[in-house]
Steps between C-alpha positions, in 0.01 A plus 500: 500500500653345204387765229764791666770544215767614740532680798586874471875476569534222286360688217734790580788298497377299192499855292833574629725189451319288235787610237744338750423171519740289467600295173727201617232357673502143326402322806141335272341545200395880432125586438459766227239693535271539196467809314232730617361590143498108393335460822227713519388375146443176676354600804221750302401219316434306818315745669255578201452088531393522841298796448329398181403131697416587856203673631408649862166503709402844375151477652627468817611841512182732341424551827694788674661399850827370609575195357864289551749336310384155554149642327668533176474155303697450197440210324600290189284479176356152477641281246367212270620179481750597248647787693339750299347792732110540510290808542509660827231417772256711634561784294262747738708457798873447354725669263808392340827708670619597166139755420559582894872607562633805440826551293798691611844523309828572619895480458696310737893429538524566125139266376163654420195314710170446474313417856138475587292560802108448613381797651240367708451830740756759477423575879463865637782589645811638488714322205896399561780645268778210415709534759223550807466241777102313414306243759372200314313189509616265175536222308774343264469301254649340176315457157477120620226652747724393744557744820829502626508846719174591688411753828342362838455836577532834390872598402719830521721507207794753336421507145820532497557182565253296283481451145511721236174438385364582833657840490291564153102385599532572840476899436172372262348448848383696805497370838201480741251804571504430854530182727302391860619318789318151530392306830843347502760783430522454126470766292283456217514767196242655296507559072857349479671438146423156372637345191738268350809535302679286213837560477809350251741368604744824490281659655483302823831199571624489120809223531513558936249352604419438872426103604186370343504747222699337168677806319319651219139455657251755487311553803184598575398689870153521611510816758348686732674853560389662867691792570816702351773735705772688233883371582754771565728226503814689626295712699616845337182680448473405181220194392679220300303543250559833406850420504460324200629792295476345102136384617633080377381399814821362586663681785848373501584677147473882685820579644520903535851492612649171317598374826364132391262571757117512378329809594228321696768374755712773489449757783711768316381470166703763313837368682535908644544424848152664627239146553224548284274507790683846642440663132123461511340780646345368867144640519234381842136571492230509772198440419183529791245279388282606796417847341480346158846522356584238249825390363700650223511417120889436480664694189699355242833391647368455874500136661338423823763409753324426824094539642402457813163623663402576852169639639336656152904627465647377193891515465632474151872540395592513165821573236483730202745455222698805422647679181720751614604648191174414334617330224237168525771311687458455820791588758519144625621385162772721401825494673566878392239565818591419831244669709379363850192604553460332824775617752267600760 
């Protein structure tokens, strides 16, 4: 999988020790990396080019069902003999991607963004957060039309650990409704998101680019998006996601206790000595499904831990966030709070 930006640990330690690097390193020439906001001027203006002169199969898809990535064809305007574009073809069955896409803004590293996605089913299922683990089937490619990443089969991925870009359309999507087991063992899934995005370049490799990608390319991924689980990624009761505290959707700038640890790796977030886990309130319900009991709405504040089910019996084990002196913070993020609320 070439389109992974770096492993977890690797971006923990990047957002630790970037301001340490070293500065008598003369052993070659040093690449400066181009300035985001110069950049991104460049890279809109080649993505509104592709946009504006390529089209997709758009009469493929009128026809609800589940289609797959290599269904969606994008295709080049035709030219004349002077290099001039002509009209589109077919108009009735394709449409150019820049009337299609949808347009989504953001602020990155410092840089304001424009990036673009086809929404070709937004699937019926549940849809990730940022930071959530998503199974895919995909495809890479560069404005060249030129795929240099694809999927043989269906992928589990850390969003993590892709992309920025991927972290902002994939929580446009929903994952499957459903999925049956075929013949031969596969599983095959039902009203799954579908689309394609078109990122810039700072929003996918910007000047690091992996082999077969030059720096400052924008990329374009054709997707499939299956299924979605939520990350707790230091397994603390708390989802990753809401331990994004300033809502930028980048977790390594929350640090409770300024312990240059990032909250969503830290197991004692407020640095008072009490793991997060143990000041979440610990709650276990039993449902019967066998006389008709269903499960629970969870409040505000309560995460599912664990679910198991045996016989009709359903087993579910949540955590509650507590505010002991009810002032809207909750215990596990103020060190003036060191209650253990699970010592038995």
């Amino acid at each position: 999988m070439n389109f992974r930006k770096i492993t977890l640990c690797a971006l923990s330690l990047l957002a630790l020790v970037t301001s340490c690097k070293k500065d008598d390193d003369n052993d070659g020439p040093t690449f400066v990396e181009a300035d985001r906001t110069e950049q991104q001027i460049i890279d809109g203006d080649s993505l509104i080019g592709y946009l504006e002169t390529h089209y997709y199969n758009s009469g493929a898809f009128t026809t609800p069902g589940n289609y797959h990535v290599e269904d969606i064809i994008i295709t080049e305007l035709p030219k004349d003999n002077a290099g001039n574009y002509l009209p589109m073809p077919d108009p009735d069955n394709n449409t150019l991607l820049r009337e299609a896409v949808e347009t989504k803004t953001t602020t990155h590293l410092g840089a304001d963004y424009n990036y673009y996605f086809l929404k070709l089913n937004e699937g019926g299922g549940d849809r990730p957060h940022f930071s959530d683990d998503v199974r895919v089937n995909y495809s890479g490619m560069l404005q060249t039309d030129e795929i240099f990443d694809s999927a043989v089969n269906p992928v589990n991925f850390d969003l993590l650990n892709l992309v920025q870009g991927w972290r902002l359309v994939m929580p446009e999507f929903r994952g499957a409704v459903g999925n049956d087991v075929e013949e031969d063992g596969t599983l095959s899934y039902n009203n799954y998101g579908l689309g394609v995005m078109f990122l810039p370049s700072g929003l996918a490799y910007f000047g690091s680019p992996p082999l077969g990608v030059t720096r400052y390319a924008n990329l374009i991924f054709k997707f499939e998006l299956y299924q979605t689980e939520i990350n707790d990624h230091d397994n603390d009761g708390i989802p990753s996601y809401i331990e994004d505290l300033n809502g930028n959707k980048n977790l390594f700038d929350d640090d409770t206790d300024g312990d240059a640890i990032p909250n969503f790796i830290d197991s004692d977030d407020d640095g008072d000595r009490v793991l997060t886990i143990n000041e979440l309130e610990h709650i276990t319900y039993l449902i019967d499904t066998n006389v008709g009991e269903i499960e629970p709405v969870l409040a505000n504040g309560e995460y599912k831990r664990s679910r198991t089910q045996n016989n009709g019996m359903i087993t579910l084990k949540t955590v509650k966030v507590v505010d002991s002196d009810s002032n809207s913070v909750p215990d596990y993020l103020q060190n003036s709070i060191a209650i253990n609320n699970n010592n038995n």
